[in-house]
Amino acid sequence: MIDIIRYTADRADEWNRFVAQSKNGTFLFDRGYMDYHADRFEDCSLMFFRDGRLFALLPANRDGDILYSHRGLTYGGLVMDAKTTTAAVRDLFRELCDYLRAECLRRVVYKPVAWPYAVLPSAEDQYALVNVCRAKIIQRDVASVVVLADRLPLSTLRKRGIAKARRAGVTIAESGDFETYWSLLEDRLRDRHSARPIHSLGEMTLLRERFPEHIRLFAAFLDGQMVGGTVLYITATTAKTQYIAADDAGLACGALDLLFAELLDRFDAEGRRFFDFGTSNMPGSDDLHDSLVFQKEGFGARAVCYDTYEWEL
C-alpha cells in the first residue's frame, strides 16, 4: 500500500533529510533552494510512503490542470533512496496517476534527474514513465559533460587559448565578488543575446548564503581585474556551469580556456566524477548551437540528454 501525501511546510525537515540521503537528489531539491521563488509557483510536491516509510519524493508545481516536475528547477523527477526498487516505483506511478486524476489534473510534464547527478543507478522512474504512464518525450536538450577521471584530450584551439591566457598573465581564483561578476554577466547577456540571467543578483546572493559549499564562483583576472568567470552548482558527483561569461578583454586573451582547464583539474582532484558544461540548444528552439557545443567539446565534453516527458491522465 502506497500513501501519497502533499508536501506542507511543516514537513520541511523530513523532506530535506530524505533528499540528503537519497541516491539521486541534489541540493536543488532542498526546500531552502526550492522555496526561494515559492511566490512564482503553486507548489504541488508529493511525498510517498510505503508501510509507513518515506521512500520517494516528487518536487512539483501545479498550473491549472497540469502538474510539472518542477518548472522552477533545472531538472526534477522522482527522488529515491537506495532501497527503492523498480517494482515499487512501478506501483508508485500507478498510484500517482490515480491520485492526480482525483485531484482533477489532466496532464503531467516530467523532467527526470539526469544520470550524472545520481550516486547510484536511478532510472526506475524512466521505466515506469513508458511502461505505466505511456509517456512520450516532448523535448530533448543536450548537455556537454566531461568524465573527469577519463578525460579526452583538449582540442588544439583550447590548448592555444590556454597558452595565450598564460602569456597574458591571466590568473584563476575562487571569488566571493558576485556583484562584479553579475555586472559582467548582465552586460554580456544584454549585448550578445538581449537577455538577462535567470536569477537576480539578490536571489543568487541569497542562495549562495544558504548553500556556500554548493554554489561557488570561479573567476579569471587580468591585471587584477575580473574579466570572466563561471558560477558552478556543485553536487556529490558533478560540477555544473550555471552561468559563464567574459568581457571583451577576457575573450581576447583566452581567459575562459584557462579557467576551465584549471577547473577540470581541480574538480578531478576533489573527487567529482563529472563536469557538466550545461545545454547547448538555441534559445527557444531545439536546434543545436553549433559554435557553443564546439567550444565545450574542445574540453573533452560529450553529450548527455536532458529529456522532458509528458503524458495524459
Tab-separated table of C-alpha atoms in Angstrom:
chain	number	residue	atom	x	y	z
A	1	MET	CA	0.000	0.000	0.000
A	2	ILE	CA	1.396	3.377	-1.042
A	3	ASP	CA	0.257	6.550	0.695
A	4	ILE	CA	0.673	9.829	-1.184
A	5	ILE	CA	0.839	12.996	0.894
A	6	ARG	CA	1.098	16.525	-0.437
A	7	TYR	CA	4.103	18.370	0.975
A	8	THR	CA	3.481	21.123	3.513
A	9	ALA	CA	5.988	23.454	5.145
A	10	ASP	CA	5.846	21.643	8.476
A	11	ARG	CA	7.461	18.646	6.766
A	12	ALA	CA	10.485	20.613	5.526
A	13	ASP	CA	12.975	18.895	7.842
A	14	GLU	CA	11.678	15.441	6.911
A	15	TRP	CA	11.830	16.349	3.220
A	16	ASN	CA	15.367	17.735	3.467
A	17	ARG	CA	16.686	14.743	5.416
A	18	PHE	CA	15.398	12.422	2.723
A	19	VAL	CA	16.963	14.484	-0.081
A	20	ALA	CA	20.318	14.477	1.715
A	21	GLN	CA	20.464	10.663	1.929
A	22	SER	CA	18.795	9.882	-1.414
A	23	LYS	CA	20.527	8.212	-4.342
A	24	ASN	CA	19.633	10.867	-6.917
A	25	GLY	CA	18.711	14.039	-5.054
A	26	THR	CA	20.784	17.224	-5.097
A	27	PHE	CA	20.720	20.461	-3.131
A	28	LEU	CA	18.295	21.903	-5.712
A	29	PHE	CA	15.598	19.748	-4.071
A	30	ASP	CA	16.309	21.087	-0.586
A	31	ARG	CA	13.399	23.290	0.438
A	32	GLY	CA	15.854	26.110	1.137
A	33	TYR	CA	16.561	26.169	-2.589
A	34	MET	CA	13.155	25.206	-3.978
A	35	ASP	CA	11.238	27.746	-1.928
A	36	TYR	CA	13.273	30.857	-2.746
A	37	HIS	CA	10.825	31.505	-5.599
A	38	ALA	CA	7.747	29.950	-3.995
A	39	ASP	CA	5.700	33.026	-4.879
A	40	ARG	CA	6.044	32.206	-8.596
A	41	PHE	CA	4.747	28.636	-8.443
A	42	GLU	CA	1.858	26.780	-6.837
A	43	ASP	CA	3.797	24.052	-5.075
A	44	CYS	CA	2.338	20.588	-5.501
A	45	SER	CA	5.255	18.469	-4.297
A	46	LEU	CA	4.404	14.951	-3.152
A	47	MET	CA	5.764	12.501	-0.581
A	48	PHE	CA	5.367	8.736	-0.986
A	49	PHE	CA	5.161	6.294	1.924
A	50	ARG	CA	5.099	2.502	1.866
A	51	ASP	CA	4.204	0.678	5.077
A	52	GLY	CA	4.745	3.968	6.868
A	53	ARG	CA	8.249	4.539	5.473
A	54	LEU	CA	9.061	7.531	3.265
A	55	PHE	CA	10.680	6.123	0.134
A	56	ALA	CA	10.311	8.782	-2.572
A	57	LEU	CA	9.637	12.478	-3.208
A	58	LEU	CA	8.365	14.353	-6.232
A	59	PRO	CA	9.268	18.072	-6.411
A	60	ALA	CA	6.393	19.535	-8.418
A	61	ASN	CA	4.217	22.531	-9.114
A	62	ARG	CA	0.699	22.850	-10.462
A	63	ASP	CA	-0.556	25.204	-13.138
A	64	GLY	CA	-4.251	24.742	-13.818
A	65	ASP	CA	-4.811	21.089	-14.673
A	66	ILE	CA	-1.119	20.395	-15.430
A	67	LEU	CA	1.447	19.015	-12.976
A	68	TYR	CA	5.086	19.951	-13.663
A	69	SER	CA	8.182	18.467	-12.052
A	70	HIS	CA	9.304	21.288	-11.387
A	71	ARG	CA	9.319	24.364	-13.644
A	72	GLY	CA	11.481	26.314	-11.212
A	73	LEU	CA	14.315	23.771	-11.362
A	74	THR	CA	16.843	22.737	-13.994
A	75	TYR	CA	15.745	19.134	-13.559
A	76	GLY	CA	13.127	17.388	-11.478
A	77	GLY	CA	11.706	13.916	-11.291
A	78	LEU	CA	11.314	11.319	-8.591
A	79	VAL	CA	13.860	11.439	-5.749
A	80	MET	CA	14.518	7.952	-4.329
A	81	ASP	CA	16.611	6.273	-1.674
A	82	ALA	CA	18.927	3.328	-2.233
A	83	LYS	CA	16.328	0.809	-1.032
A	84	THR	CA	13.731	1.813	-3.609
A	85	THR	CA	13.123	-0.951	-6.154
A	86	THR	CA	11.868	-0.939	-9.733
A	87	ALA	CA	8.673	-2.748	-8.746
A	88	ALA	CA	7.995	-0.187	-6.015
A	89	VAL	CA	8.390	2.684	-8.475
A	90	ARG	CA	6.135	0.932	-10.995
A	91	ASP	CA	3.475	0.667	-8.299
A	92	LEU	CA	4.095	4.277	-7.262
A	93	PHE	CA	3.342	5.589	-10.744
A	94	ARG	CA	0.149	3.547	-10.944
A	95	GLU	CA	-0.993	5.071	-7.654
A	96	LEU	CA	0.250	8.517	-8.697
A	97	CYS	CA	-1.862	8.586	-11.845
A	98	ASP	CA	-4.988	7.676	-9.861
A	99	TYR	CA	-4.159	10.304	-7.246
A	100	LEU	CA	-3.660	13.050	-9.829
A	101	ARG	CA	-6.913	12.216	-11.617
A	102	ALA	CA	-8.725	12.521	-8.294
A	103	GLU	CA	-7.116	15.965	-7.926
A	104	CYS	CA	-8.622	16.974	-11.302
A	105	LEU	CA	-5.260	17.075	-13.066
A	106	ARG	CA	-5.235	16.099	-16.725
A	107	ARG	CA	-1.610	16.147	-17.828
A	108	VAL	CA	1.905	15.706	-16.412
A	109	VAL	CA	5.164	17.248	-17.691
A	110	TYR	CA	8.109	15.465	-16.105
A	111	LYS	CA	11.898	16.001	-16.149
A	112	PRO	CA	13.944	13.118	-14.675
A	113	VAL	CA	17.186	13.760	-12.842
A	114	ALA	CA	19.974	13.264	-15.406
A	115	TRP	CA	22.193	10.271	-14.669
A	116	PRO	CA	25.433	12.197	-13.900
A	117	TYR	CA	23.746	13.570	-10.763
A	118	ALA	CA	22.889	10.201	-9.224
A	119	VAL	CA	25.233	8.417	-6.847
A	120	LEU	CA	23.591	5.085	-7.802
A	121	PRO	CA	21.634	3.922	-10.869
A	122	SER	CA	18.197	5.521	-10.621
A	123	ALA	CA	16.268	5.080	-13.865
A	124	GLU	CA	13.360	3.267	-12.233
A	125	ASP	CA	11.120	6.225	-12.969
A	126	GLN	CA	12.031	6.224	-16.662
A	127	TYR	CA	10.944	2.586	-16.916
A	128	ALA	CA	7.606	3.430	-15.299
A	129	LEU	CA	7.110	6.545	-17.421
A	130	VAL	CA	6.958	4.461	-20.587
A	131	ASN	CA	5.526	1.188	-19.335
A	132	VAL	CA	2.946	2.514	-16.872
A	133	CYS	CA	2.166	6.073	-17.984
A	134	ARG	CA	2.819	5.623	-21.725
A	135	ALA	CA	4.666	8.929	-21.583
A	136	LYS	CA	6.344	10.433	-24.627
A	137	ILE	CA	9.499	12.540	-24.851
A	138	ILE	CA	8.412	16.044	-25.858
A	139	GLN	CA	11.775	17.794	-25.513
A	140	ARG	CA	15.380	16.624	-25.602
A	141	ASP	CA	18.102	19.076	-24.639
A	142	VAL	CA	21.738	18.113	-24.993
A	143	ALA	CA	24.345	18.879	-22.344
A	144	SER	CA	28.112	18.531	-22.720
A	145	VAL	CA	29.733	16.541	-19.914
A	146	VAL	CA	33.358	15.642	-19.157
A	147	VAL	CA	34.183	12.362	-17.403
A	148	LEU	CA	36.878	13.753	-15.136
A	149	ALA	CA	38.778	10.557	-14.367
A	150	ASP	CA	38.984	9.553	-18.039
A	151	ARG	CA	39.246	12.794	-19.958
A	152	LEU	CA	39.615	13.121	-23.692
A	153	PRO	CA	42.496	15.338	-24.889
A	154	LEU	CA	41.890	19.060	-25.193
A	155	SER	CA	41.450	20.321	-28.745
A	156	THR	CA	44.208	22.315	-30.442
A	157	LEU	CA	42.116	25.509	-30.233
A	158	ARG	CA	41.551	25.107	-26.488
A	159	LYS	CA	45.276	24.481	-25.946
A	160	ARG	CA	46.098	27.629	-27.895
A	161	GLY	CA	43.651	29.637	-25.809
A	162	ILE	CA	45.190	28.340	-22.588
A	163	ALA	CA	48.682	29.220	-23.737
A	164	LYS	CA	47.525	32.685	-24.805
A	165	ALA	CA	45.927	33.337	-21.416
A	166	ARG	CA	49.070	32.268	-19.572
A	167	ARG	CA	51.245	34.531	-21.715
A	168	ALA	CA	48.909	37.432	-20.948
A	169	GLY	CA	49.245	36.794	-17.221
A	170	VAL	CA	45.668	35.645	-16.552
A	171	THR	CA	45.157	34.135	-13.098
A	172	ILE	CA	42.302	31.953	-11.852
A	173	ALA	CA	40.838	32.070	-8.354
A	174	GLU	CA	37.664	31.392	-6.431
A	175	SER	CA	35.873	34.653	-5.664
A	176	GLY	CA	33.116	35.908	-3.422
A	177	ASP	CA	32.589	39.016	-5.553
A	178	PHE	CA	29.262	38.085	-7.084
A	179	GLU	CA	28.375	41.755	-7.566
A	180	THR	CA	31.221	42.404	-10.017
A	181	TYR	CA	30.589	39.137	-11.810
A	182	TRP	CA	26.848	39.802	-12.093
A	183	SER	CA	27.511	43.164	-13.707
A	184	LEU	CA	29.804	41.492	-16.231
A	185	LEU	CA	27.272	38.698	-16.829
A	186	GLU	CA	24.332	41.061	-17.303
A	187	ASP	CA	26.300	43.227	-19.748
A	188	ARG	CA	27.318	40.189	-21.805
A	189	LEU	CA	23.829	38.673	-21.936
A	190	ARG	CA	22.251	42.010	-22.820
A	191	ASP	CA	24.751	42.855	-25.555
A	192	ARG	CA	25.035	39.384	-27.100
A	193	HIS	CA	21.574	37.882	-26.590
A	194	SER	CA	19.210	40.678	-25.442
A	195	ALA	CA	18.655	38.501	-22.359
A	196	ARG	CA	19.004	38.576	-18.581
A	197	PRO	CA	20.219	35.975	-16.084
A	198	ILE	CA	17.503	33.674	-14.741
A	199	HIS	CA	18.471	34.707	-11.206
A	200	SER	CA	18.783	38.257	-9.988
A	201	LEU	CA	21.897	39.198	-8.039
A	202	GLY	CA	19.800	39.278	-4.878
A	203	GLU	CA	18.450	35.779	-5.490
A	204	MET	CA	21.866	34.341	-6.255
A	205	THR	CA	23.365	36.014	-3.188
A	206	LEU	CA	20.610	34.518	-1.024
A	207	LEU	CA	21.089	31.038	-2.478
A	208	ARG	CA	24.840	31.246	-2.134
A	209	GLU	CA	24.462	32.213	1.533
A	210	ARG	CA	22.227	29.173	2.060
A	211	PHE	CA	24.422	26.747	0.087
A	212	PRO	CA	28.018	28.053	0.173
A	213	GLU	CA	29.548	24.623	-0.458
A	214	HIS	CA	27.326	24.009	-3.477
A	215	ILE	CA	27.242	27.417	-5.198
A	216	ARG	CA	30.685	28.817	-5.976
A	217	LEU	CA	32.123	31.486	-8.257
A	218	PHE	CA	35.446	30.985	-10.019
A	219	ALA	CA	36.864	33.919	-11.944
A	220	ALA	CA	39.661	34.865	-14.325
A	221	PHE	CA	41.664	38.021	-13.566
A	222	LEU	CA	43.840	40.157	-15.822
A	223	ASP	CA	45.934	42.881	-14.196
A	224	GLY	CA	43.839	42.474	-11.068
A	225	GLN	CA	40.508	42.954	-12.875
A	226	MET	CA	37.834	40.281	-13.230
A	227	VAL	CA	37.491	39.562	-16.959
A	228	GLY	CA	35.468	36.345	-16.872
A	229	GLY	CA	34.111	33.620	-14.703
A	230	THR	CA	31.599	30.893	-14.054
A	231	VAL	CA	29.098	30.171	-11.301
A	232	LEU	CA	29.146	26.466	-10.531
A	233	TYR	CA	26.452	24.326	-8.934
A	234	ILE	CA	28.345	21.522	-7.206
A	235	THR	CA	26.763	18.234	-6.165
A	236	ALA	CA	28.192	14.998	-4.788
A	237	THR	CA	29.068	13.768	-8.267
A	238	THR	CA	29.145	16.762	-10.581
A	239	ALA	CA	30.251	20.358	-11.011
A	240	LYS	CA	27.870	22.163	-13.372
A	241	THR	CA	28.231	25.563	-15.007
A	242	GLN	CA	25.150	27.605	-14.154
A	243	TYR	CA	26.500	30.797	-15.742
A	244	ILE	CA	29.530	31.507	-17.957
A	245	ALA	CA	30.621	34.986	-19.063
A	246	ALA	CA	33.669	37.002	-20.100
A	247	ASP	CA	34.087	40.609	-21.168
A	248	ASP	CA	35.858	41.669	-24.359
A	249	ALA	CA	39.276	41.649	-22.685
A	250	GLY	CA	38.663	38.172	-21.277
A	251	LEU	CA	37.558	36.798	-24.618
A	252	ALA	CA	40.538	38.350	-26.391
A	253	CYS	CA	43.102	36.756	-24.075
A	254	GLY	CA	41.582	33.264	-23.789
A	255	ALA	CA	40.613	33.653	-20.130
A	256	LEU	CA	37.774	31.114	-20.230
A	257	ASP	CA	40.018	28.460	-21.771
A	258	LEU	CA	42.432	28.726	-18.864
A	259	LEU	CA	39.586	28.942	-16.354
A	260	PHE	CA	38.005	25.677	-17.443
A	261	ALA	CA	41.305	23.858	-17.876
A	262	GLU	CA	42.102	24.620	-14.232
A	263	LEU	CA	38.591	23.775	-13.035
A	264	LEU	CA	38.663	20.363	-14.715
A	265	ASP	CA	41.891	19.595	-12.850
A	266	ARG	CA	40.524	20.994	-9.600
A	267	PHE	CA	37.295	19.011	-9.503
A	268	ASP	CA	39.006	15.848	-10.658
A	269	ALA	CA	41.359	16.222	-7.678
A	270	GLU	CA	38.378	16.891	-5.384
A	271	GLY	CA	36.826	13.578	-6.403
A	272	ARG	CA	33.927	14.708	-8.593
A	273	ARG	CA	33.036	12.314	-11.400
A	274	PHE	CA	31.695	14.757	-13.973
A	275	PHE	CA	31.946	18.350	-15.157
A	276	ASP	CA	28.730	19.489	-16.844
A	277	PHE	CA	29.038	22.468	-19.203
A	278	GLY	CA	25.250	22.672	-19.495
A	279	THR	CA	22.994	22.536	-22.518
A	280	SER	CA	23.664	23.948	-25.969
A	281	ASN	CA	20.258	24.320	-27.563
A	282	MET	CA	19.445	27.582	-29.298
A	283	PRO	CA	17.183	29.803	-27.128
A	284	GLY	CA	13.543	28.909	-27.748
A	285	SER	CA	14.474	26.189	-30.218
A	286	ASP	CA	15.512	22.546	-30.431
A	287	ASP	CA	18.314	23.491	-32.847
A	288	LEU	CA	21.892	22.922	-31.704
A	289	HIS	CA	24.069	25.968	-31.006
A	290	ASP	CA	26.967	24.660	-33.080
A	291	SER	CA	29.676	27.100	-32.023
A	292	LEU	CA	28.798	26.743	-28.339
A	293	VAL	CA	28.838	22.942	-28.322
A	294	PHE	CA	32.059	23.004	-30.384
A	295	GLN	CA	33.740	25.040	-27.642
A	296	LYS	CA	32.556	22.682	-24.893
A	297	GLU	CA	33.564	19.575	-26.799
A	298	GLY	CA	37.012	21.102	-27.164
A	299	PHE	CA	37.461	20.405	-23.442
A	300	GLY	CA	36.615	16.732	-23.979
A	301	ALA	CA	32.911	17.009	-23.157
A	302	ARG	CA	30.423	14.682	-24.827
A	303	ALA	CA	26.637	14.506	-24.997
A	304	VAL	CA	24.201	13.743	-22.183
A	305	CYS	CA	20.499	14.219	-22.920
A	306	TYR	CA	18.158	16.071	-20.586
A	307	ASP	CA	14.714	14.758	-21.510
A	308	THR	CA	11.228	16.064	-20.772
A	309	TYR	CA	8.318	13.605	-20.780
A	310	GLU	CA	4.589	14.193	-20.989
A	311	TRP	CA	1.524	12.051	-20.522
A	312	GLU	CA	-2.237	12.463	-20.342
A	313	LEU	CA	-4.040	11.212	-17.258
